PDB file of C-alpha atoms in Angstrom:
ATOM      1  CA  MET A   1     127.217-139.414-160.157  1.00  0.00           C
ATOM      2  CA  CYS A   2     123.418-138.725-159.372  1.00  0.00           C
ATOM      3  CA  VAL A   3     121.736-141.391-157.316  1.00  0.00           C
ATOM      4  CA  CYS A   4     117.821-140.847-157.315  1.00  0.00           C
ATOM      5  CA  LEU A   5     115.557-142.252-154.401  1.00  0.00           C
ATOM      6  CA  PRO A   6     113.373-145.398-156.169  1.00  0.00           C
ATOM      7  CA  ASP A   7     110.348-145.456-153.459  1.00  0.00           C
ATOM      8  CA  VAL A   8     109.678-145.285-150.027  1.00  0.00           C
ATOM      9  CA  LEU A   9     108.068-147.696-147.960  1.00  0.00           C
ATOM     10  CA  ILE A  10     106.058-147.244-145.047  1.00  0.00           C
ATOM     11  CA  THR A  11     105.112-149.873-142.634  1.00  0.00           C
ATOM     12  CA  ASP A  12     105.143-150.705-138.742  1.00  0.00           C
ATOM     13  CA  LYS A  13     106.186-154.130-139.237  1.00  0.00           C
ATOM     14  CA  GLU A  14     110.056-154.972-138.414  1.00  0.00           C
ATOM     15  CA  ASP A  15     110.053-157.764-140.799  1.00  0.00           C
ATOM     16  CA  GLU A  16     109.538-155.437-143.906  1.00  0.00           C
ATOM     17  CA  ALA A  17     111.135-152.482-141.753  1.00  0.00           C
ATOM     18  CA  PHE A  18     114.461-154.003-141.144  1.00  0.00           C
ATOM     19  CA  LYS A  19     114.939-156.828-144.234  1.00  0.00           C
ATOM     20  CA  ASP A  20     118.527-156.619-145.690  1.00  0.00           C
ATOM     21  CA  ILE A  21     118.962-152.900-144.226  1.00  0.00           C
ATOM     22  CA  ASP A  22     122.325-150.902-144.888  1.00  0.00           C
ATOM     23  CA  SER A  23     121.675-148.606-142.254  1.00  0.00           C
ATOM     24  CA  ALA A  24     119.520-147.708-139.489  1.00  0.00           C
ATOM     25  CA  PHE A  25     118.596-144.258-137.930  1.00  0.00           C
ATOM     26  CA  LEU A  26     116.865-145.051-134.591  1.00  0.00           C
ATOM     27  CA  VAL A  27     114.913-141.781-133.867  1.00  0.00           C
ATOM     28  CA  GLY A  28     111.896-143.057-132.326  1.00  0.00           C
ATOM     29  CA  ALA A  29     112.092-143.325-128.012  1.00  0.00           C
ATOM     30  CA  MET A  30     110.320-142.174-124.990  1.00  0.00           C
ATOM     31  CA  PRO A  31     110.594-139.007-124.175  1.00  0.00           C
ATOM     32  CA  ARG A  32     110.904-137.753-120.227  1.00  0.00           C
ATOM     33  CA  ARG A  33     107.837-136.593-119.111  1.00  0.00           C
ATOM     34  CA  GLU A  34     106.828-134.804-115.836  1.00  0.00           C
ATOM     35  CA  GLY A  35     107.211-136.544-112.891  1.00  0.00           C
ATOM     36  CA  MET A  36     108.489-139.458-114.669  1.00  0.00           C
ATOM     37  CA  GLU A  37     111.472-141.246-112.376  1.00  0.00           C
ATOM     38  CA  ARG A  38     114.718-141.885-114.206  1.00  0.00           C
ATOM     39  CA  LYS A  39     114.374-145.775-113.994  1.00  0.00           C
ATOM     40  CA  ASP A  40     110.985-145.597-115.317  1.00  0.00           C
ATOM     41  CA  LEU A  41     112.533-143.682-118.327  1.00  0.00           C
ATOM     42  CA  LEU A  42     115.085-146.374-118.603  1.00  0.00           C
ATOM     43  CA  ALA A  43     112.634-149.252-118.088  1.00  0.00           C
ATOM     44  CA  ALA A  44     110.602-147.713-120.868  1.00  0.00           C
ATOM     45  CA  ASN A  45     113.070-147.276-123.745  1.00  0.00           C
ATOM     46  CA  VAL A  46     114.716-150.927-122.460  1.00  0.00           C
ATOM     47  CA  ARG A  47     111.702-152.542-124.348  1.00  0.00           C
ATOM     48  CA  ILE A  48     111.829-150.273-127.434  1.00  0.00           C
ATOM     49  CA  PHE A  49     115.508-151.302-128.283  1.00  0.00           C
ATOM     50  CA  LYS A  50     115.040-154.259-127.208  1.00  0.00           C
ATOM     51  CA  SER A  51     112.647-154.552-129.852  1.00  0.00           C
ATOM     52  CA  GLN A  52     114.634-152.695-132.385  1.00  0.00           C
ATOM     53  CA  GLY A  53     117.976-155.005-131.796  1.00  0.00           C
ATOM     54  CA  ARG A  54     116.742-158.424-132.199  1.00  0.00           C
ATOM     55  CA  ALA A  55     114.434-156.860-135.043  1.00  0.00           C
ATOM     56  CA  LEU A  56     118.172-155.948-136.275  1.00  0.00           C
ATOM     57  CA  ASP A  57     119.499-159.199-135.226  1.00  0.00           C
ATOM     58  CA  LYS A  58     116.842-161.348-137.041  1.00  0.00           C
ATOM     59  CA  TYR A  59     116.287-159.354-140.293  1.00  0.00           C
ATOM     60  CA  ALA A  60     119.125-156.410-141.216  1.00  0.00           C
ATOM     61  CA  LYS A  61     122.657-157.423-143.096  1.00  0.00           C
ATOM     62  CA  LYS A  62     125.153-158.537-140.389  1.00  0.00           C
ATOM     63  CA  THR A  63     127.081-155.764-142.168  1.00  0.00           C
ATOM     64  CA  VAL A  64     124.172-152.397-141.200  1.00  0.00           C
ATOM     65  CA  LYS A  65     125.299-149.518-139.578  1.00  0.00           C
ATOM     66  CA  VAL A  66     123.043-148.544-136.902  1.00  0.00           C
ATOM     67  CA  LEU A  67     123.188-145.071-135.305  1.00  0.00           C
ATOM     68  CA  VAL A  68     120.795-144.707-132.173  1.00  0.00           C
ATOM     69  CA  VAL A  69     119.156-140.586-131.582  1.00  0.00           C
ATOM     70  CA  GLY A  70     116.714-141.401-129.275  1.00  0.00           C
ATOM     71  CA  ASN A  71     117.374-140.585-125.593  1.00  0.00           C
ATOM     72  CA  PRO A  72     118.746-141.251-123.554  1.00  0.00           C
ATOM     73  CA  ALA A  73     120.800-142.254-126.675  1.00  0.00           C
ATOM     74  CA  ASN A  74     124.011-143.931-125.498  1.00  0.00           C
ATOM     75  CA  THR A  75     122.409-146.525-123.148  1.00  0.00           C
ATOM     76  CA  ASN A  76     119.789-146.800-125.726  1.00  0.00           C
ATOM     77  CA  ALA A  77     122.636-148.183-128.632  1.00  0.00           C
ATOM     78  CA  LEU A  78     124.212-150.137-125.384  1.00  0.00           C
ATOM     79  CA  ILE A  79     120.766-151.826-125.282  1.00  0.00           C
ATOM     80  CA  CYS A  80     119.718-152.280-128.493  1.00  0.00           C
ATOM     81  CA  SER A  81     123.261-153.821-129.294  1.00  0.00           C
ATOM     82  CA  LYS A  82     123.017-156.479-126.785  1.00  0.00           C
ATOM     83  CA  TYR A  83     119.795-157.654-128.151  1.00  0.00           C
ATOM     84  CA  ALA A  84     121.488-158.440-131.734  1.00  0.00           C
ATOM     85  CA  PRO A  85     124.444-160.407-130.710  1.00  0.00           C
ATOM     86  CA  SER A  86     125.032-161.246-134.435  1.00  0.00           C
ATOM     87  CA  ILE A  87     125.912-157.881-135.560  1.00  0.00           C
ATOM     88  CA  PRO A  88     129.782-156.281-134.483  1.00  0.00           C
ATOM     89  CA  LYS A  89     129.222-154.181-131.269  1.00  0.00           C
ATOM     90  CA  ALA A  90     131.348-151.728-133.421  1.00  0.00           C
ATOM     91  CA  ASN A  91     128.217-151.307-135.779  1.00  0.00           C
ATOM     92  CA  PHE A  92     126.264-149.752-133.151  1.00  0.00           C
ATOM     93  CA  SER A  93     126.517-146.012-132.108  1.00  0.00           C
ATOM     94  CA  ALA A  94     124.881-142.870-130.495  1.00  0.00           C
ATOM     95  CA  MET A  95     124.425-139.021-131.547  1.00  0.00           C
ATOM     96  CA  THR A  96     126.702-136.908-130.286  1.00  0.00           C
ATOM     97  CA  ARG A  97     127.566-134.987-133.685  1.00  0.00           C
ATOM     98  CA  LEU A  98     124.889-132.954-132.660  1.00  0.00           C
ATOM     99  CA  ASP A  99     127.071-131.661-129.696  1.00  0.00           C
ATOM    100  CA  HIS A 100     130.127-132.033-131.873  1.00  0.00           C
ATOM    101  CA  ASN A 101     128.636-129.517-134.310  1.00  0.00           C
ATOM    102  CA  ARG A 102     126.980-127.131-132.222  1.00  0.00           C
ATOM    103  CA  ALA A 103     130.447-127.057-129.982  1.00  0.00           C
ATOM    104  CA  ILE A 104     131.941-126.056-133.521  1.00  0.00           C
ATOM    105  CA  ALA A 105     129.300-123.593-134.138  1.00  0.00           C
ATOM    106  CA  GLN A 106     129.939-121.847-131.218  1.00  0.00           C
ATOM    107  CA  ILE A 107     133.516-121.293-131.486  1.00  0.00           C
ATOM    108  CA  ALA A 108     132.820-120.420-135.205  1.00  0.00           C
ATOM    109  CA  ALA A 109     130.625-117.856-134.073  1.00  0.00           C
ATOM    110  CA  LYS A 110     133.109-116.305-131.697  1.00  0.00           C
ATOM    111  CA  LEU A 111     136.113-115.965-134.383  1.00  0.00           C
ATOM    112  CA  ALA A 112     133.666-114.710-137.010  1.00  0.00           C
ATOM    113  CA  LEU A 113     134.693-117.848-139.338  1.00  0.00           C
ATOM    114  CA  CYS A 114     132.602-120.811-141.251  1.00  0.00           C
ATOM    115  CA  PRO A 115     132.310-123.873-139.089  1.00  0.00           C
ATOM    116  CA  SER A 116     134.314-125.632-141.533  1.00  0.00           C
ATOM    117  CA  GLN A 117     137.476-123.662-140.707  1.00  0.00           C
ATOM    118  CA  VAL A 118     136.996-125.366-137.193  1.00  0.00           C
ATOM    119  CA  HIS A 119     139.016-128.810-136.436  1.00  0.00           C
ATOM    120  CA  LYS A 120     139.180-131.423-134.007  1.00  0.00           C
ATOM    121  CA  MET A 121     136.741-130.488-131.671  1.00  0.00           C
ATOM    122  CA  ILE A 122     135.597-133.223-129.086  1.00  0.00           C
ATOM    123  CA  ILE A 123     133.153-134.471-127.222  1.00  0.00           C
ATOM    124  CA  TRP A 124     133.615-136.452-124.446  1.00  0.00           C
ATOM    125  CA  GLY A 125     131.085-138.681-122.614  1.00  0.00           C
ATOM    126  CA  ASN A 126     127.445-139.125-122.632  1.00  0.00           C
ATOM    127  CA  HIS A 127     124.836-137.159-124.930  1.00  0.00           C
ATOM    128  CA  SER A 128     123.438-135.229-121.395  1.00  0.00           C
ATOM    129  CA  SER A 129     124.486-132.082-119.882  1.00  0.00           C
ATOM    130  CA  THR A 130     127.379-134.464-118.103  1.00  0.00           C
ATOM    131  CA  GLN A 131     129.206-134.267-121.933  1.00  0.00           C
ATOM    132  CA  TYR A 132     132.016-132.647-122.049  1.00  0.00           C
ATOM    133  CA  PRO A 133     132.893-130.410-124.858  1.00  0.00           C
ATOM    134  CA  ASP A 134     136.755-130.464-125.377  1.00  0.00           C
ATOM    135  CA  VAL A 135     138.787-127.519-127.198  1.00  0.00           C
ATOM    136  CA  SER A 136     142.597-128.464-125.999  1.00  0.00           C
ATOM    137  CA  GLN A 137     142.780-129.984-129.527  1.00  0.00           C
ATOM    138  CA  ALA A 138     141.012-127.917-131.184  1.00  0.00           C
ATOM    139  CA  THR A 139     142.293-125.801-134.489  1.00  0.00           C
ATOM    140  CA  VAL A 140     140.892-122.871-136.730  1.00  0.00           C
ATOM    141  CA  GLU A 141     142.229-121.952-139.914  1.00  0.00           C
ATOM    142  CA  MET A 142     142.604-118.666-139.587  1.00  0.00           C
ATOM    143  CA  GLY A 143     144.765-115.563-141.313  1.00  0.00           C
ATOM    144  CA  GLY A 144     146.416-118.583-143.991  1.00  0.00           C
ATOM    145  CA  LYS A 145     147.727-121.086-141.009  1.00  0.00           C
ATOM    146  CA  GLU A 146     146.342-123.589-138.640  1.00  0.00           C
ATOM    147  CA  VAL A 147     146.361-121.929-134.651  1.00  0.00           C
ATOM    148  CA  SER A 148     144.969-123.471-131.556  1.00  0.00           C
ATOM    149  CA  VAL A 149     141.245-122.591-130.174  1.00  0.00           C
ATOM    150  CA  GLY A 150     143.044-121.245-127.424  1.00  0.00           C
ATOM    151  CA  GLU A 151     145.534-119.211-129.246  1.00  0.00           C
ATOM    152  CA  ALA A 152     142.862-117.764-131.656  1.00  0.00           C
ATOM    153  CA  LEU A 153     140.237-116.374-128.855  1.00  0.00           C
ATOM    154  CA  LYS A 154     142.554-115.991-125.971  1.00  0.00           C
ATOM    155  CA  ASP A 155     139.706-116.139-123.579  1.00  0.00           C
ATOM    156  CA  ASN A 156     140.057-119.578-121.587  1.00  0.00           C
ATOM    157  CA  ALA A 157     137.435-117.963-119.116  1.00  0.00           C
ATOM    158  CA  TYR A 158     135.176-118.232-121.627  1.00  0.00           C
ATOM    159  CA  LEU A 159     136.143-121.664-123.148  1.00  0.00           C
ATOM    160  CA  GLU A 160     136.216-123.090-119.431  1.00  0.00           C
ATOM    161  CA  SER A 161     132.541-121.851-118.237  1.00  0.00           C
ATOM    162  CA  GLU A 162     130.233-120.333-121.029  1.00  0.00           C
ATOM    163  CA  PHE A 163     131.487-122.637-124.236  1.00  0.00           C
ATOM    164  CA  VAL A 164     130.690-125.523-121.941  1.00  0.00           C
ATOM    165  CA  ASN A 165     127.540-124.418-120.402  1.00  0.00           C
ATOM    166  CA  THR A 166     125.793-123.633-123.628  1.00  0.00           C
ATOM    167  CA  VAL A 167     126.839-126.560-125.515  1.00  0.00           C
ATOM    168  CA  GLN A 168     125.950-128.947-122.643  1.00  0.00           C
ATOM    169  CA  LYS A 169     122.580-126.980-122.030  1.00  0.00           C
ATOM    170  CA  ARG A 170     121.870-126.321-125.581  1.00  0.00           C
ATOM    171  CA  GLY A 171     119.295-129.277-126.098  1.00  0.00           C
ATOM    172  CA  ALA A 172     117.507-127.545-122.768  1.00  0.00           C
ATOM    173  CA  ALA A 173     117.927-124.210-124.109  1.00  0.00           C
ATOM    174  CA  VAL A 174     116.250-125.640-127.373  1.00  0.00           C
ATOM    175  CA  ILE A 175     113.118-127.032-126.070  1.00  0.00           C
ATOM    176  CA  ALA A 176     112.618-124.048-123.850  1.00  0.00           C
ATOM    177  CA  ALA A 177     112.501-121.715-126.732  1.00  0.00           C
ATOM    178  CA  ARG A 178     110.251-123.662-129.164  1.00  0.00           C
ATOM    179  CA  LYS A 179     108.832-126.417-126.686  1.00  0.00           C
ATOM    180  CA  LEU A 180     109.863-129.214-128.641  1.00  0.00           C
ATOM    181  CA  SER A 181     113.314-131.003-129.146  1.00  0.00           C
ATOM    182  CA  SER A 182     115.776-130.387-131.680  1.00  0.00           C
ATOM    183  CA  ALA A 183     114.526-131.024-135.098  1.00  0.00           C
ATOM    184  CA  MET A 184     116.351-129.498-138.183  1.00  0.00           C
ATOM    185  CA  SER A 185     119.600-129.694-136.232  1.00  0.00           C
ATOM    186  CA  ALA A 186     119.352-133.076-135.115  1.00  0.00           C
ATOM    187  CA  ALA A 187     118.477-134.052-138.669  1.00  0.00           C
ATOM    188  CA  LYS A 188     121.230-132.581-140.052  1.00  0.00           C
ATOM    189  CA  ALA A 189     123.712-134.048-137.360  1.00  0.00           C
ATOM    190  CA  ALA A 190     122.534-137.611-137.754  1.00  0.00           C
ATOM    191  CA  GLY A 191     122.672-136.911-142.082  1.00  0.00           C
ATOM    192  CA  ASP A 192     126.716-135.662-141.422  1.00  0.00           C
ATOM    193  CA  HIS A 193     127.335-138.735-138.940  1.00  0.00           C
ATOM    194  CA  MET A 194     125.932-141.544-141.480  1.00  0.00           C
ATOM    195  CA  ARG A 195     128.055-139.815-144.166  1.00  0.00           C
ATOM    196  CA  ASP A 196     130.934-139.927-142.573  1.00  0.00           C
ATOM    197  CA  TRP A 197     130.527-143.554-140.732  1.00  0.00           C
ATOM    198  CA  PHE A 198     130.157-144.803-144.966  1.00  0.00           C
ATOM    199  CA  HIS A 199     132.965-142.638-146.599  1.00  0.00           C
ATOM    200  CA  GLY A 200     135.400-142.114-144.005  1.00  0.00           C
ATOM    201  CA  THR A 201     137.115-138.594-142.346  1.00  0.00           C
ATOM    202  CA  THR A 202     139.185-136.076-143.577  1.00  0.00           C
ATOM    203  CA  LYS A 203     142.684-136.678-143.045  1.00  0.00           C
ATOM    204  CA  ASP A 204     143.841-134.382-140.900  1.00  0.00           C
ATOM    205  CA  ASP A 205     140.705-133.868-138.927  1.00  0.00           C
ATOM    206  CA  TRP A 206     138.553-136.245-136.878  1.00  0.00           C
ATOM    207  CA  VAL A 207     134.650-136.546-134.995  1.00  0.00           C
ATOM    208  CA  SER A 208     132.571-137.240-132.274  1.00  0.00           C
ATOM    209  CA  MET A 209     130.970-140.699-132.487  1.00  0.00           C
ATOM    210  CA  ALA A 210     129.830-142.488-129.221  1.00  0.00           C
ATOM    211  CA  VAL A 211     131.015-146.146-129.701  1.00  0.00           C
ATOM    212  CA  ILE A 212     131.475-149.240-127.198  1.00  0.00           C
ATOM    213  CA  SER A 213     134.573-148.789-125.072  1.00  0.00           C
ATOM    214  CA  ASP A 214     136.317-151.717-124.372  1.00  0.00           C
ATOM    215  CA  GLY A 215     138.166-149.913-121.172  1.00  0.00           C
ATOM    216  CA  SER A 216     141.634-149.048-122.796  1.00  0.00           C
ATOM    217  CA  SER A 217     141.249-145.439-123.938  1.00  0.00           C
ATOM    218  CA  TYR A 218     140.972-142.307-121.957  1.00  0.00           C
ATOM    219  CA  GLY A 219     139.822-143.940-118.444  1.00  0.00           C
ATOM    220  CA  ALA A 220     136.421-144.582-120.219  1.00  0.00           C
ATOM    221  CA  PRO A 221     134.937-147.702-118.319  1.00  0.00           C
ATOM    222  CA  ALA A 222     134.269-150.782-120.555  1.00  0.00           C
ATOM    223  CA  ASP A 223     130.717-152.162-122.092  1.00  0.00           C
ATOM    224  CA  VAL A 224     129.532-148.178-122.150  1.00  0.00           C
ATOM    225  CA  MET A 225     128.847-146.329-125.615  1.00  0.00           C
ATOM    226  CA  PHE A 226     131.484-143.736-124.798  1.00  0.00           C
ATOM    227  CA  SER A 227     131.474-140.446-127.322  1.00  0.00           C
ATOM    228  CA  PHE A 228     135.404-140.206-128.077  1.00  0.00           C
ATOM    229  CA  PRO A 229     137.045-138.545-131.083  1.00  0.00           C
ATOM    230  CA  VAL A 230     137.487-141.106-133.684  1.00  0.00           C
ATOM    231  CA  ARG A 231     138.985-140.951-137.334  1.00  0.00           C
ATOM    232  CA  ILE A 232     136.535-143.385-140.138  1.00  0.00           C
ATOM    233  CA  SER A 233     138.575-145.167-142.965  1.00  0.00           C
ATOM    234  CA  PRO A 234     137.059-144.617-146.426  1.00  0.00           C
ATOM    235  CA  SER A 235     135.578-148.221-146.116  1.00  0.00           C
ATOM    236  CA  GLY A 236     133.771-147.478-142.612  1.00  0.00           C
ATOM    237  CA  GLU A 237     135.932-148.538-139.827  1.00  0.00           C
ATOM    238  CA  TRP A 238     136.201-146.451-137.288  1.00  0.00           C
ATOM    239  CA  ASN A 239     138.953-145.980-134.453  1.00  0.00           C
ATOM    240  CA  ILE A 240     139.109-144.310-131.514  1.00  0.00           C
ATOM    241  CA  VAL A 241     142.316-141.310-131.658  1.00  0.00           C
ATOM    242  CA  LYS A 242     144.660-142.312-129.369  1.00  0.00           C
ATOM    243  CA  GLU A 243     147.287-140.970-127.465  1.00  0.00           C
ATOM    244  CA  LEU A 244     146.313-137.525-127.106  1.00  0.00           C
ATOM    245  CA  GLU A 245     147.304-135.182-123.912  1.00  0.00           C
ATOM    246  CA  LEU A 246     144.682-134.797-121.319  1.00  0.00           C
ATOM    247  CA  ASN A 247     144.713-131.859-119.057  1.00  0.00           C
ATOM    248  CA  LYS A 248     143.621-132.707-115.333  1.00  0.00           C
ATOM    249  CA  GLU A 249     140.219-130.692-116.014  1.00  0.00           C
ATOM    250  CA  THR A 250     139.432-132.939-118.992  1.00  0.00           C
ATOM    251  CA  LYS A 251     140.236-136.624-117.009  1.00  0.00           C
ATOM    252  CA  GLU A 252     137.761-135.088-114.599  1.00  0.00           C
ATOM    253  CA  ARG A 253     135.182-134.453-116.544  1.00  0.00           C
ATOM    254  CA  ILE A 254     135.205-137.832-118.166  1.00  0.00           C
ATOM    255  CA  GLU A 255     134.849-139.475-114.772  1.00  0.00           C
ATOM    256  CA  VAL A 256     131.869-138.161-113.889  1.00  0.00           C
ATOM    257  CA  THR A 257     130.197-138.587-117.400  1.00  0.00           C
ATOM    258  CA  ALA A 258     131.825-141.898-117.145  1.00  0.00           C
ATOM    259  CA  LYS A 259     129.949-142.346-113.628  1.00  0.00           C
ATOM    260  CA  GLU A 260     126.861-141.355-115.606  1.00  0.00           C
ATOM    261  CA  LEU A 261     126.873-143.768-118.252  1.00  0.00           C
ATOM    262  CA  LEU A 262     127.671-146.621-115.519  1.00  0.00           C
ATOM    263  CA  GLU A 263     124.556-145.928-113.274  1.00  0.00           C
ATOM    264  CA  GLU A 264     122.362-145.319-116.632  1.00  0.00           C
ATOM    265  CA  ARG A 265     123.987-149.103-118.173  1.00  0.00           C
ATOM    266  CA  ASP A 266     123.324-150.648-114.489  1.00  0.00           C
ATOM    267  CA  MET A 267     119.767-149.200-114.184  1.00  0.00           C
ATOM    268  CA  ALA A 268     118.631-150.182-117.678  1.00  0.00           C
ATOM    269  CA  LEU A 269     119.832-153.550-117.375  1.00  0.00           C
ATOM    270  CA  SER A 270     118.313-154.306-114.087  1.00  0.00           C
ATOM    271  CA  VAL A 271     115.247-153.755-115.958  1.00  0.00           C
ATOM    272  CA  CYS A 272     115.956-155.846-118.826  1.00  0.00           C
ATOM    273  CA  GLU A 273     113.636-159.199-118.749  1.00  0.00           C
ATOM    274  CA  ASP A 274     114.655-161.755-121.394  1.00  0.00           C
TER     275      ASP A 274
END
């Protein structure tokens, strides 16, 4: 079925931008500038996402799906959700799909495969340098069968060091190369994220999304937006993949990124003014 775009509305008025929308891509955020303290960055973004949360609460459909791309994305998504109390918290997410795609691309390139042949990648935690790209569950299609990434690569030293560092620091590498943050790859990831959220994941795979944590999964604290492996139903309901066996290193990495998210949350909430 061919669906045409009937029109485009360009506006700076919240009542027009958010009226009866089905999805929101919140891209704009205050970037960190030279000499800016972390608390100042969070304070600037609190003002932005308080306003957008209130606008969503007032004008958007209660079923709206909200994707926060602007950094610090996880904490911005949390603040936005807090100021839209009539919309379920499950309807807010932050984008770690860019990291997910980058991790898949690294493995695919290493094995001379197509990215579509890499499955069950996981990004844990925050969209920051503390995130943990985890291949312990990941598989690849090789020689007509599904094999683990570890078995296919046979290079634990690479997986434990260079691979993790490359994915964690890819954003900084892009900025260093082009003097600007990611553009096309981030747009592609946002499209991937929202497509899967609306249409569901494939039966034998999952994706990484930063979603609200209730404190019951993999040691992630409650009341933060934490990136988990999730499966999404055709109706758009996401569920965290449960009962994965995690090794000691993964648990330690989750603890580090969780600590950062708690610090960000508490700092952001400390500058909230109702």
